[in-house]
Each structure stands twice: as structure tokens, then as C-alpha cells.
CSV table of C-alpha atoms in Angstrom, one decimal:
chain,number,residue,atom,x,y,z
M,158,MET,CA,90.2,88.1,144.9
M,159,ARG,CA,94.0,88.1,144.5
M,160,LEU,CA,96.5,88.8,147.2
M,161,LEU,CA,100.0,90.2,147.1
M,162,LEU,CA,102.5,87.5,147.9
M,163,ARG,CA,106.0,88.2,149.3
M,164,SER,CA,108.6,85.8,148.2
M,165,GLY,CA,111.4,84.4,150.4
M,166,ILE,CA,113.9,86.8,148.8
M,167,GLY,CA,111.8,89.9,149.4
M,168,GLY,CA,110.1,90.3,146.0
M,169,PHE,CA,106.4,90.5,145.4
M,170,SER,CA,104.0,88.7,143.1
M,171,LEU,CA,100.2,88.1,142.9
M,172,THR,CA,98.5,84.9,144.1
M,173,LYS,CA,96.2,83.0,141.9
M,174,ASP,CA,92.6,84.3,141.8
M,175,PHE,CA,90.6,83.0,144.8
M,176,THR,CA,87.1,82.2,143.7
M,177,GLY,CA,84.2,80.0,144.8
M,178,HIS,CA,85.3,77.6,147.4
M,179,ASN,CA,89.0,78.3,147.4
M,180,THR,CA,90.5,78.5,150.9
M,181,ILE,CA,91.8,82.0,151.4
M,182,PRO,CA,95.0,82.1,153.4
M,183,PRO,CA,95.5,84.5,156.3
M,184,TYR,CA,96.2,88.1,155.1
M,185,ALA,CA,96.4,91.7,156.3
M,186,VAL,CA,94.9,94.8,154.9
M,187,LEU,CA,97.1,97.8,154.8
M,188,SER,CA,95.3,101.1,154.6
M,189,GLN,CA,97.6,104.0,155.0
M,190,THR,CA,99.1,106.5,152.6
M,191,CYS,CA,102.7,107.4,152.7
M,192,GLY,CA,102.7,110.8,151.0
M,193,SER,CA,101.9,112.1,147.6
M,194,ASP,CA,100.7,109.9,144.7
M,195,THR,CA,104.3,109.8,143.4
M,196,GLU,CA,105.5,108.3,146.7
M,197,GLU,CA,102.9,105.5,146.8
M,198,ALA,CA,103.9,102.1,145.6
M,199,THR,CA,101.8,100.9,142.6
M,200,LEU,CA,101.0,97.3,141.7
M,201,GLU,CA,103.6,97.7,138.9
M,202,ASP,CA,106.2,98.8,141.4
M,203,LEU,CA,105.6,95.8,143.6
M,204,THR,CA,105.3,93.1,140.9
M,205,GLY,CA,108.0,94.6,138.6
M,206,ASP,CA,110.4,95.1,141.5
M,207,THR,CA,110.7,98.9,140.8
M,208,GLY,CA,110.1,101.8,143.0
M,209,LYS,CA,112.1,100.4,145.9
M,210,TYR,CA,113.0,103.9,147.1
M,211,LYS,CA,109.3,105.0,147.4
M,212,PRO,CA,108.1,105.4,151.0
M,213,GLY,CA,105.0,103.3,150.2
M,214,TYR,CA,107.2,100.4,148.9
M,215,LYS,CA,109.3,100.5,152.0
M,216,MET,CA,106.2,100.4,154.3
M,217,ILE,CA,104.7,97.3,152.4
M,218,HIS,CA,108.1,95.6,152.5
M,219,PHE,CA,108.4,96.3,156.2
M,220,CYS,CA,104.9,94.8,156.9
M,221,GLY,CA,105.8,91.7,154.9
M,222,GLU,CA,108.8,91.1,157.2
């Protein structure tokens, strides 16, 4: 399992792969859509720092705050 990690400057990356006996840090599951498929933030939008104006990106960023 990998988790989305928010950096101190507001960007996103993925954590290492948690397997076996790794301690998994506290995390939240977001399960809501923010509109059409073109408005949703993709993994590439989050890790590539693109799509900042998509409603889905803004929601994930807000929850990270």
C-alpha cells in the first residue's frame, strides 16, 4: 500500500510501499467526487503538481491542510 504524502510546501508525492510488518502511519480515506471526470484530480495531477485548478485537486489540498 502506498499513501499520498503532502509536503510542507503544499505539494504531493507518494510514500514508500508499505508491506509486511511496516508501521502504517495515520491516514484518511477521501471518498467523494467533485464533478465530471475532467474535474477530478488524477495521480499525475497530484504528483506532477498539475491540475491545481480542478475542484478535486482543491478538495484534496484542503483536506491536507
